[in-house]
């Protein structure tokens, strides 16, 4: 049964109608799916193509049936990856869509990716385009591919956009030395590249004017009658059982487990991953495909949070790693609590149990609004994944949202937390600040030893 549009949705439709390509930058829970279909219907579209993440296919098909459009138009709901692999079929004159909706359009922000190129090629061959996302950009360069999908003339080619709006720096790389089998070294010259530093200050007003000329933005709190009371609570705890393993990985890039066995790395970003795993009480030996238990400090911190929660209220626990999800579900089962796993290895999009245990990368098209409490056991390095997850327990009727962050004191947990909250770059986190602190720590230890 078709439902009536809310005032902010009607406004979005009226803004979009005059444009061939338009962006609905509407936050989760504001009804961007319903609004997008209303635009397609009022345009009288007969052939519609919806590109979306795999997990959102069911949501779109359900909405098409609910709005009564599945019988009035030919609508295909496909993943970006499928469209990239079958673009010739989709461009066939007999099947070519009149309109394309790119759901979670941040997935096409990388201009050189196959799915971005395919989406833009399809867009060039149809009459109307619509981009949907609650998180349009992490960096200013993320905008170009999404807007090229909507209107290639707005910002011009990538080179025109980069030269006109972005501040760049030419970075020259030192030659690369590779050791040969005979012990000698072969030297390879490496090409310099342009590093993007951000938006040119003198172009800010012009950029904003063009950005908003074909975009509609609305946040959940703007359209709610009563604002959500939001609480962010950091739960800091010291490492004890896992401290020696953490310090060894931090200073020497190696940790000894199970006696003489060792887990080591030579890559900074891999080291950061191992350090984060250790704060969760375990470490994964990728080569042996085994998980080594080190401590239970973070599990105890989770238990403390659960002790302070209102009994009987559903809640969500978010983690990055599958082995953490398994451990959390086992802990909840020991407490007599039922849980639903939402991850890359399941097909759930909601939960009816006491708790949902969700992998942070799976935060698209997930309905968690039964809960008002979310516990971040661990996070990845993506501020977009983090922001999308925050909205999953909020809705038009929710009045409170509590977020707990389990952070091992003085560890990479706190660095990642600050990084995703302030949208700092991963490179700055790992290669600059984090390494500088490690260096200072080693110098202090050396001075104390002397």
GROMACS .gro file of C-alpha atoms in nm:
model
  450
    1UNK     CA    1   0.000   0.000   0.000
    2UNK     CA    2   0.145   0.331  -0.108
    3UNK     CA    3   0.220   0.579   0.172
    4UNK     CA    4   0.221   0.958   0.168
    5UNK     CA    5   0.548   1.149   0.148
    6UNK     CA    6   0.658   1.352   0.449
    7UNK     CA    7   0.717   1.729   0.400
    8UNK     CA    8   1.096   1.697   0.370
    9UNK     CA    9   1.053   1.415   0.117
   10UNK     CA   10   0.812   1.624  -0.092
   11UNK     CA   11   1.065   1.907  -0.084
   12UNK     CA   12   1.338   1.672  -0.205
   13UNK     CA   13   1.121   1.555  -0.496
   14UNK     CA   14   1.043   1.913  -0.602
   15UNK     CA   15   1.413   2.005  -0.590
   16UNK     CA   16   1.510   1.703  -0.802
   17UNK     CA   17   1.248   1.722  -1.076
   18UNK     CA   18   1.404   2.006  -1.285
   19UNK     CA   19   1.740   1.829  -1.310
   20UNK     CA   20   1.860   1.541  -1.528
   21UNK     CA   21   2.096   1.430  -1.251
   22UNK     CA   22   2.041   1.496  -0.882
   23UNK     CA   23   2.182   1.385  -0.546
   24UNK     CA   24   1.980   1.297  -0.238
   25UNK     CA   25   2.230   1.336   0.043
   26UNK     CA   26   1.974   1.234   0.304
   27UNK     CA   27   2.083   1.076   0.629
   28UNK     CA   28   1.971   0.726   0.722
   29UNK     CA   29   1.612   0.701   0.850
   30UNK     CA   30   1.497   1.009   0.654
   31UNK     CA   31   1.343   0.796   0.377
   32UNK     CA   32   1.573   0.844   0.080
   33UNK     CA   33   1.465   0.511  -0.075
   34UNK     CA   34   1.099   0.612  -0.078
   35UNK     CA   35   1.187   0.962  -0.204
   36UNK     CA   36   1.396   0.823  -0.490
   37UNK     CA   37   1.113   0.598  -0.608
   38UNK     CA   38   0.868   0.890  -0.593
   39UNK     CA   39   1.098   1.084  -0.826
   40UNK     CA   40   1.111   0.792  -1.071
   41UNK     CA   41   0.732   0.756  -1.064
   42UNK     CA   42   0.661   1.127  -1.123
   43UNK     CA   43   0.896   1.126  -1.417
   44UNK     CA   44   0.694   0.843  -1.568
   45UNK     CA   45   0.997   0.616  -1.592
   46UNK     CA   46   0.922   0.275  -1.745
   47UNK     CA   47   1.267   0.118  -1.721
   48UNK     CA   48   1.454   0.173  -1.395
   49UNK     CA   49   1.796   0.042  -1.291
   50UNK     CA   50   1.890   0.050  -0.922
   51UNK     CA   51   2.256  -0.007  -0.834
   52UNK     CA   52   2.321  -0.090  -0.469
   53UNK     CA   53   2.525  -0.308  -0.230
   54UNK     CA   54   2.421  -0.673  -0.222
   55UNK     CA   55   2.273  -0.647   0.125
   56UNK     CA   56   2.036  -0.367   0.012
   57UNK     CA   57   1.877  -0.560  -0.278
   58UNK     CA   58   1.603  -0.705  -0.058
   59UNK     CA   59   1.524  -0.359   0.086
   60UNK     CA   60   1.476  -0.209  -0.261
   61UNK     CA   61   1.261  -0.496  -0.388
   62UNK     CA   62   1.041  -0.475  -0.078
   63UNK     CA   63   1.000  -0.098  -0.121
   64UNK     CA   64   0.913  -0.139  -0.490
   65UNK     CA   65   0.634  -0.382  -0.399
   66UNK     CA   66   0.512  -0.167  -0.108
   67UNK     CA   67   0.488   0.143  -0.328
   68UNK     CA   68   0.310  -0.057  -0.599
   69UNK     CA   69   0.578   0.014  -0.860
   70UNK     CA   70   0.690  -0.341  -0.932
   71UNK     CA   71   0.387  -0.387  -1.161
   72UNK     CA   72   0.397  -0.040  -1.322
   73UNK     CA   73   0.761  -0.025  -1.429
   74UNK     CA   74   1.039  -0.263  -1.522
   75UNK     CA   75   1.286  -0.222  -1.236
   76UNK     CA   76   1.615  -0.407  -1.208
   77UNK     CA   77   1.798  -0.410  -0.875
   78UNK     CA   78   2.162  -0.506  -0.927
   79UNK     CA   79   2.492  -0.477  -0.744
   80UNK     CA   80   2.758  -0.241  -0.874
   81UNK     CA   81   2.983  -0.538  -0.939
   82UNK     CA   82   2.722  -0.719  -1.150
   83UNK     CA   83   2.662  -0.405  -1.357
   84UNK     CA   84   3.036  -0.365  -1.420
   85UNK     CA   85   3.061  -0.725  -1.541
   86UNK     CA   86   2.748  -0.707  -1.764
   87UNK     CA   87   2.761  -0.351  -1.892
   88UNK     CA   88   2.724  -0.452  -2.258
   89UNK     CA   89   2.394  -0.628  -2.178
   90UNK     CA   90   2.265  -0.330  -1.981
   91UNK     CA   91   2.352  -0.091  -2.265
   92UNK     CA   92   2.161  -0.301  -2.518
   93UNK     CA   93   1.898  -0.066  -2.675
   94UNK     CA   94   1.623  -0.314  -2.590
   95UNK     CA   95   1.716  -0.318  -2.219
   96UNK     CA   96   1.876   0.021  -2.163
   97UNK     CA   97   1.724   0.197  -1.858
   98UNK     CA   98   1.568   0.541  -1.870
   99UNK     CA   99   1.683   0.618  -1.518
  100UNK     CA  100   1.959   0.493  -1.286
  101UNK     CA  101   1.958   0.520  -0.907
  102UNK     CA  102   2.300   0.479  -0.745
  103UNK     CA  103   2.232   0.381  -0.384
  104UNK     CA  104   2.517   0.430  -0.135
  105UNK     CA  105   2.685   0.634  -0.408
  106UNK     CA  106   3.005   0.669  -0.204
  107UNK     CA  107   3.080   0.327  -0.351
  108UNK     CA  108   3.161   0.491  -0.683
  109UNK     CA  109   3.379   0.770  -0.539
  110UNK     CA  110   3.700   0.603  -0.658
  111UNK     CA  111   3.706   0.722  -1.016
  112UNK     CA  112   3.942   0.446  -1.138
  113UNK     CA  113   3.744   0.152  -0.995
  114UNK     CA  114   3.552  -0.079  -1.227
  115UNK     CA  115   3.219  -0.011  -1.058
  116UNK     CA  116   3.267   0.367  -1.077
  117UNK     CA  117   3.359   0.357  -1.446
  118UNK     CA  118   3.065   0.127  -1.524
  119UNK     CA  119   2.814   0.344  -1.336
  120UNK     CA  120   2.931   0.656  -1.518
  121UNK     CA  121   2.922   0.484  -1.857
  122UNK     CA  122   2.566   0.367  -1.792
  123UNK     CA  123   2.467   0.715  -1.672
  124UNK     CA  124   2.590   0.874  -1.995
  125UNK     CA  125   2.350   0.654  -2.193
  126UNK     CA  126   2.027   0.718  -1.998
  127UNK     CA  127   1.794   1.016  -1.943
  128UNK     CA  128   1.798   1.054  -1.565
  129UNK     CA  129   2.036   0.976  -1.279
  130UNK     CA  130   1.998   0.990  -0.904
  131UNK     CA  131   2.269   0.943  -0.639
  132UNK     CA  132   2.175   0.845  -0.284
  133UNK     CA  133   2.393   0.849   0.024
  134UNK     CA  134   2.387   0.982   0.378
  135UNK     CA  135   2.767   1.026   0.372
  136UNK     CA  136   2.854   1.198   0.041
  137UNK     CA  137   3.225   1.249   0.098
  138UNK     CA  138   3.515   1.187   0.331
  139UNK     CA  139   3.749   1.405   0.125
  140UNK     CA  140   3.675   1.668  -0.139
  141UNK     CA  141   3.818   1.453  -0.417
  142UNK     CA  142   3.549   1.193  -0.339
  143UNK     CA  143   3.293   1.426  -0.495
  144UNK     CA  144   3.413   1.419  -0.854
  145UNK     CA  145   3.311   1.065  -0.961
  146UNK     CA  146   2.969   1.091  -0.794
  147UNK     CA  147   2.894   1.422  -0.965
  148UNK     CA  148   3.037   1.303  -1.296
  149UNK     CA  149   2.774   1.027  -1.271
  150UNK     CA  150   2.506   1.297  -1.229
  151UNK     CA  151   2.624   1.573  -1.460
  152UNK     CA  152   2.967   1.552  -1.633
  153UNK     CA  153   2.951   1.920  -1.728
  154UNK     CA  154   2.921   2.048  -1.370
  155UNK     CA  155   3.281   1.993  -1.258
  156UNK     CA  156   3.431   1.895  -1.594
  157UNK     CA  157   3.688   1.621  -1.639
  158UNK     CA  158   3.890   1.490  -1.345
  159UNK     CA  159   4.193   1.690  -1.458
  160UNK     CA  160   3.983   2.008  -1.484
  161UNK     CA  161   3.831   1.948  -1.140
  162UNK     CA  162   4.167   1.873  -0.981
  163UNK     CA  163   4.341   2.177  -1.134
  164UNK     CA  164   4.053   2.411  -1.058
  165UNK     CA  165   3.955   2.312  -0.705
  166UNK     CA  166   4.220   2.097  -0.536
  167UNK     CA  167   4.549   2.188  -0.379
  168UNK     CA  168   4.818   1.943  -0.488
  169UNK     CA  169   5.184   1.874  -0.427
  170UNK     CA  170   5.429   1.689  -0.652
  171UNK     CA  171   5.588   1.408  -0.451
  172UNK     CA  172   5.915   1.262  -0.576
  173UNK     CA  173   5.988   0.908  -0.463
  174UNK     CA  174   6.341   0.778  -0.406
  175UNK     CA  175   6.465   0.497  -0.633
  176UNK     CA  176   6.358   0.147  -0.537
  177UNK     CA  177   6.636  -0.105  -0.465
  178UNK     CA  178   6.564  -0.474  -0.514
  179UNK     CA  179   6.817  -0.740  -0.417
  180UNK     CA  180   6.895  -0.998  -0.685
  181UNK     CA  181   6.969  -1.367  -0.629
  182UNK     CA  182   7.343  -1.305  -0.666
  183UNK     CA  183   7.332  -1.051  -0.381
  184UNK     CA  184   7.361  -0.743  -0.600
  185UNK     CA  185   7.097  -0.468  -0.604
  186UNK     CA  186   6.901  -0.343  -0.901
  187UNK     CA  187   6.780   0.017  -0.886
  188UNK     CA  188   6.446   0.122  -1.037
  189UNK     CA  189   6.346   0.485  -1.085
  190UNK     CA  190   5.994   0.569  -0.965
  191UNK     CA  191   5.767   0.828  -1.121
  192UNK     CA  192   5.663   1.127  -0.911
  193UNK     CA  193   5.294   1.164  -0.830
  194UNK     CA  194   5.055   1.441  -0.734
  195UNK     CA  195   4.946   1.427  -0.370
  196UNK     CA  196   4.610   1.592  -0.299
  197UNK     CA  197   4.625   1.817   0.007
  198UNK     CA  198   4.265   1.940   0.010
  199UNK     CA  199   4.038   2.209  -0.133
  200UNK     CA  200   4.186   2.541  -0.244
  201UNK     CA  201   4.066   2.806   0.003
  202UNK     CA  202   3.989   3.056  -0.272
  203UNK     CA  203   3.760   2.799  -0.439
  204UNK     CA  204   3.551   2.706  -0.134
  205UNK     CA  205   3.250   2.924  -0.219
  206UNK     CA  206   3.247   2.818  -0.583
  207UNK     CA  207   3.278   2.450  -0.487
  208UNK     CA  208   2.990   2.475  -0.239
  209UNK     CA  209   2.768   2.657  -0.490
  210UNK     CA  210   2.816   2.389  -0.755
  211UNK     CA  211   2.789   2.105  -0.503
  212UNK     CA  212   2.452   2.224  -0.371
  213UNK     CA  213   2.313   2.324  -0.710
  214UNK     CA  214   2.206   1.964  -0.782
  215UNK     CA  215   2.189   1.822  -0.430
  216UNK     CA  216   1.941   1.804  -0.144
  217UNK     CA  217   2.072   1.752   0.208
  218UNK     CA  218   1.869   1.673   0.520
  219UNK     CA  219   1.968   1.521   0.854
  220UNK     CA  220   1.760   1.301   1.078
  221UNK     CA  221   1.758   1.548   1.366
  222UNK     CA  222   1.629   1.825   1.135
  223UNK     CA  223   1.308   1.637   1.056
  224UNK     CA  224   1.233   1.482   1.394
  225UNK     CA  225   0.973   1.638   1.622
  226UNK     CA  226   1.177   1.551   1.932
  227UNK     CA  227   1.556   1.549   1.919
  228UNK     CA  228   1.752   1.238   2.010
  229UNK     CA  229   1.950   1.260   2.332
  230UNK     CA  230   2.288   1.125   2.224
  231UNK     CA  231   2.549   1.000   2.473
  232UNK     CA  232   2.906   0.901   2.380
  233UNK     CA  233   3.074   0.709   2.664
  234UNK     CA  234   3.439   0.603   2.657
  235UNK     CA  235   3.517   0.295   2.866
  236UNK     CA  236   3.894   0.295   2.922
  237UNK     CA  237   4.072  -0.003   3.075
  238UNK     CA  238   4.437  -0.100   3.124
  239UNK     CA  239   4.604  -0.389   2.946
  240UNK     CA  240   4.742  -0.645   3.192
  241UNK     CA  241   4.751  -0.998   3.051
  242UNK     CA  242   4.809  -0.868   2.696
  243UNK     CA  243   5.049  -0.585   2.782
  244UNK     CA  244   5.375  -0.771   2.714
  245UNK     CA  245   5.248  -0.894   2.375
  246UNK     CA  246   5.134  -0.542   2.286
  247UNK     CA  247   5.466  -0.380   2.376
  248UNK     CA  248   5.661  -0.642   2.184
  249UNK     CA  249   5.454  -0.589   1.869
  250UNK     CA  250   5.469  -0.211   1.914
  251UNK     CA  251   5.846  -0.189   1.956
  252UNK     CA  252   5.978  -0.490   1.764
  253UNK     CA  253   5.690  -0.576   1.525
  254UNK     CA  254   5.680  -0.930   1.667
  255UNK     CA  255   5.481  -1.111   1.938
  256UNK     CA  256   5.558  -1.452   2.082
  257UNK     CA  257   5.262  -1.682   2.136
  258UNK     CA  258   5.228  -2.044   2.249
  259UNK     CA  259   5.585  -2.072   2.376
  260UNK     CA  260   5.835  -2.022   2.094
  261UNK     CA  261   5.578  -1.950   1.820
  262UNK     CA  262   5.583  -1.595   1.687
  263UNK     CA  263   5.359  -1.360   1.491
  264UNK     CA  264   5.552  -1.087   1.309
  265UNK     CA  265   5.512  -0.824   1.039
  266UNK     CA  266   5.728  -0.569   0.859
  267UNK     CA  267   5.447  -0.342   0.735
  268UNK     CA  268   5.321  -0.052   0.947
  269UNK     CA  269   4.954  -0.087   0.855
  270UNK     CA  270   4.967  -0.463   0.928
  271UNK     CA  271   5.135  -0.384   1.259
  272UNK     CA  272   4.846  -0.150   1.346
  273UNK     CA  273   4.601  -0.433   1.272
  274UNK     CA  274   4.793  -0.673   1.498
  275UNK     CA  275   4.808  -0.416   1.777
  276UNK     CA  276   4.433  -0.364   1.754
  277UNK     CA  277   4.376  -0.739   1.769
  278UNK     CA  278   4.591  -0.763   2.083
  279UNK     CA  279   4.384  -0.498   2.264
  280UNK     CA  280   4.087  -0.727   2.199
  281UNK     CA  281   4.269  -1.013   2.372
  282UNK     CA  282   4.394  -1.218   2.078
  283UNK     CA  283   4.610  -1.212   1.768
  284UNK     CA  284   4.563  -1.378   1.431
  285UNK     CA  285   4.853  -1.567   1.275
  286UNK     CA  286   4.761  -1.510   0.911
  287UNK     CA  287   5.019  -1.757   0.781
  288UNK     CA  288   4.895  -2.040   1.004
  289UNK     CA  289   4.530  -1.927   0.996
  290UNK     CA  290   4.506  -1.956   1.373
  291UNK     CA  291   4.384  -1.727   1.650
  292UNK     CA  292   4.595  -1.708   1.968
  293UNK     CA  293   4.424  -1.602   2.290
  294UNK     CA  294   4.625  -1.351   2.497
  295UNK     CA  295   4.392  -1.191   2.751
  296UNK     CA  296   4.033  -1.106   2.839
  297UNK     CA  297   4.058  -0.741   2.940
  298UNK     CA  298   3.820  -0.614   2.672
  299UNK     CA  299   3.569  -0.891   2.741
  300UNK     CA  300   3.566  -0.783   3.106
  301UNK     CA  301   3.509  -0.422   2.997
  302UNK     CA  302   3.212  -0.539   2.789
  303UNK     CA  303   3.074  -0.725   3.092
  304UNK     CA  304   3.099  -0.406   3.299
  305UNK     CA  305   2.898  -0.217   3.035
  306UNK     CA  306   2.632  -0.489   3.025
  307UNK     CA  307   2.604  -0.477   3.405
  308UNK     CA  308   2.507  -0.108   3.386
  309UNK     CA  309   2.253  -0.147   3.107
  310UNK     CA  310   1.880  -0.165   3.166
  311UNK     CA  311   1.779  -0.531   3.191
  312UNK     CA  312   1.574  -0.666   2.903
  313UNK     CA  313   1.650  -0.386   2.657
  314UNK     CA  314   1.792  -0.498   2.318
  315UNK     CA  315   2.143  -0.378   2.236
  316UNK     CA  316   2.408  -0.395   1.965
  317UNK     CA  317   2.776  -0.489   1.986
  318UNK     CA  318   3.000  -0.382   1.697
  319UNK     CA  319   3.334  -0.546   1.617
  320UNK     CA  320   3.579  -0.551   1.330
  321UNK     CA  321   3.705  -0.909   1.329
  322UNK     CA  322   3.513  -1.233   1.286
  323UNK     CA  323   3.701  -1.406   1.568
  324UNK     CA  324   3.591  -1.122   1.799
  325UNK     CA  325   3.231  -1.172   1.690
  326UNK     CA  326   3.257  -1.542   1.777
  327UNK     CA  327   3.401  -1.460   2.121
  328UNK     CA  328   3.132  -1.197   2.192
  329UNK     CA  329   2.851  -1.436   2.096
  330UNK     CA  330   3.000  -1.706   2.322
  331UNK     CA  331   3.020  -1.457   2.609
  332UNK     CA  332   2.657  -1.351   2.561
  333UNK     CA  333   2.547  -1.716   2.546
  334UNK     CA  334   2.722  -1.778   2.880
  335UNK     CA  335   2.512  -1.493   3.022
  336UNK     CA  336   2.194  -1.655   2.890
  337UNK     CA  337   2.143  -1.387   2.623
  338UNK     CA  338   2.040  -1.469   2.267
  339UNK     CA  339   2.219  -1.293   1.980
  340UNK     CA  340   2.201  -1.251   1.603
  341UNK     CA  341   2.519  -1.227   1.399
  342UNK     CA  342   2.519  -0.972   1.117
  343UNK     CA  343   2.835  -1.005   0.911
  344UNK     CA  344   2.973  -1.097   0.572
  345UNK     CA  345   2.895  -1.462   0.640
  346UNK     CA  346   2.524  -1.411   0.726
  347UNK     CA  347   2.219  -1.271   0.546
  348UNK     CA  348   2.041  -1.105   0.840
  349UNK     CA  349   1.933  -0.742   0.802
  350UNK     CA  350   1.758  -0.704   1.141
  351UNK     CA  351   1.728  -0.885   1.474
  352UNK     CA  352   1.463  -1.004   1.719
  353UNK     CA  353   1.704  -1.146   1.980
  354UNK     CA  354   1.845  -0.987   2.295
  355UNK     CA  355   2.145  -0.855   2.103
  356UNK     CA  356   2.284  -0.805   1.755
  357UNK     CA  357   2.655  -0.869   1.710
  358UNK     CA  358   2.755  -0.691   1.392
  359UNK     CA  359   3.072  -0.663   1.185
  360UNK     CA  360   3.133  -0.291   1.129
  361UNK     CA  361   3.190  -0.337   0.754
  362UNK     CA  362   2.834  -0.474   0.727
  363UNK     CA  363   2.662  -0.153   0.836
  364UNK     CA  364   2.473  -0.089   0.510
  365UNK     CA  365   2.094  -0.141   0.490
  366UNK     CA  366   2.079  -0.288   0.842
  367UNK     CA  367   1.779  -0.223   1.068
  368UNK     CA  368   1.888  -0.197   1.432
  369UNK     CA  369   1.632   0.055   1.556
  370UNK     CA  370   1.499  -0.186   1.822
  371UNK     CA  371   1.807  -0.097   2.021
  372UNK     CA  372   1.902   0.231   2.185
  373UNK     CA  373   2.249   0.117   2.299
  374UNK     CA  374   2.549   0.033   2.081
  375UNK     CA  375   2.883  -0.094   2.213
  376UNK     CA  376   3.190  -0.055   1.991
  377UNK     CA  377   3.413  -0.349   2.080
  378UNK     CA  378   3.650  -0.256   1.796
  379UNK     CA  379   3.639  -0.031   1.488
  380UNK     CA  380   3.800  -0.022   1.147
  381UNK     CA  381   3.978   0.284   1.007
  382UNK     CA  382   3.682   0.413   0.803
  383UNK     CA  383   3.497   0.720   0.930
  384UNK     CA  384   3.223   0.645   0.674
  385UNK     CA  385   3.163   0.297   0.820
  386UNK     CA  386   3.159   0.451   1.167
  387UNK     CA  387   2.907   0.724   1.079
  388UNK     CA  388   2.677   0.479   0.902
  389UNK     CA  389   2.683   0.250   1.204
  390UNK     CA  390   2.590   0.531   1.444
  391UNK     CA  391   2.259   0.586   1.265
  392UNK     CA  392   2.150   0.223   1.279
  393UNK     CA  393   1.998   0.256   1.628
  394UNK     CA  394   1.834   0.590   1.556
  395UNK     CA  395   1.494   0.648   1.398
  396UNK     CA  396   1.218   0.905   1.363
  397UNK     CA  397   1.077   0.797   1.701
  398UNK     CA  398   1.393   0.723   1.902
  399UNK     CA  399   1.451   0.961   2.194
  400UNK     CA  400   1.790   0.839   2.319
  401UNK     CA  401   2.102   0.676   2.172
  402UNK     CA  402   2.395   0.558   2.384
  403UNK     CA  403   2.731   0.467   2.234
  404UNK     CA  404   2.997   0.292   2.440
  405UNK     CA  405   3.359   0.268   2.317
  406UNK     CA  406   3.587   0.003   2.470
  407UNK     CA  407   3.937   0.153   2.460
  408UNK     CA  408   4.255   0.002   2.601
  409UNK     CA  409   4.444   0.287   2.768
  410UNK     CA  410   4.744   0.429   2.584
  411UNK     CA  411   4.700   0.201   2.282
  412UNK     CA  412   4.602   0.219   1.917
  413UNK     CA  413   4.236   0.185   2.026
  414UNK     CA  414   4.243   0.550   2.134
  415UNK     CA  415   4.419   0.662   1.816
  416UNK     CA  416   4.163   0.490   1.593
  417UNK     CA  417   3.877   0.633   1.799
  418UNK     CA  418   4.008   0.988   1.759
  419UNK     CA  419   4.082   0.929   1.391
  420UNK     CA  420   3.731   0.817   1.293
  421UNK     CA  421   3.560   1.075   1.514
  422UNK     CA  422   3.761   1.365   1.364
  423UNK     CA  423   3.801   1.214   1.014
  424UNK     CA  424   4.180   1.226   1.027
  425UNK     CA  425   4.355   1.032   0.753
  426UNK     CA  426   4.476   0.680   0.817
  427UNK     CA  427   4.817   0.771   0.676
  428UNK     CA  428   4.857   1.050   0.932
  429UNK     CA  429   4.746   0.819   1.211
  430UNK     CA  430   4.985   0.537   1.126
  431UNK     CA  431   5.285   0.698   0.966
  432UNK     CA  432   5.312   1.027   1.151
  433UNK     CA  433   5.160   1.058   1.495
  434UNK     CA  434   5.155   0.692   1.590
  435UNK     CA  435   5.514   0.626   1.484
  436UNK     CA  436   5.633   0.946   1.652
  437UNK     CA  437   5.478   0.837   1.980
  438UNK     CA  438   5.643   0.496   1.949
  439UNK     CA  439   5.978   0.669   1.891
  440UNK     CA  440   5.931   0.894   2.194
  441UNK     CA  441   5.834   0.594   2.404
  442UNK     CA  442   6.150   0.404   2.309
  443UNK     CA  443   6.366   0.709   2.384
  444UNK     CA  444   6.209   0.746   2.730
  445UNK     CA  445   6.265   0.377   2.798
  446UNK     CA  446   6.630   0.411   2.691
  447UNK     CA  447   6.687   0.711   2.917
  448UNK     CA  448   6.528   0.528   3.212
  449UNK     CA  449   6.748   0.224   3.149
  450UNK     CA  450   7.060   0.442   3.152
   0.00000   0.00000   0.00000
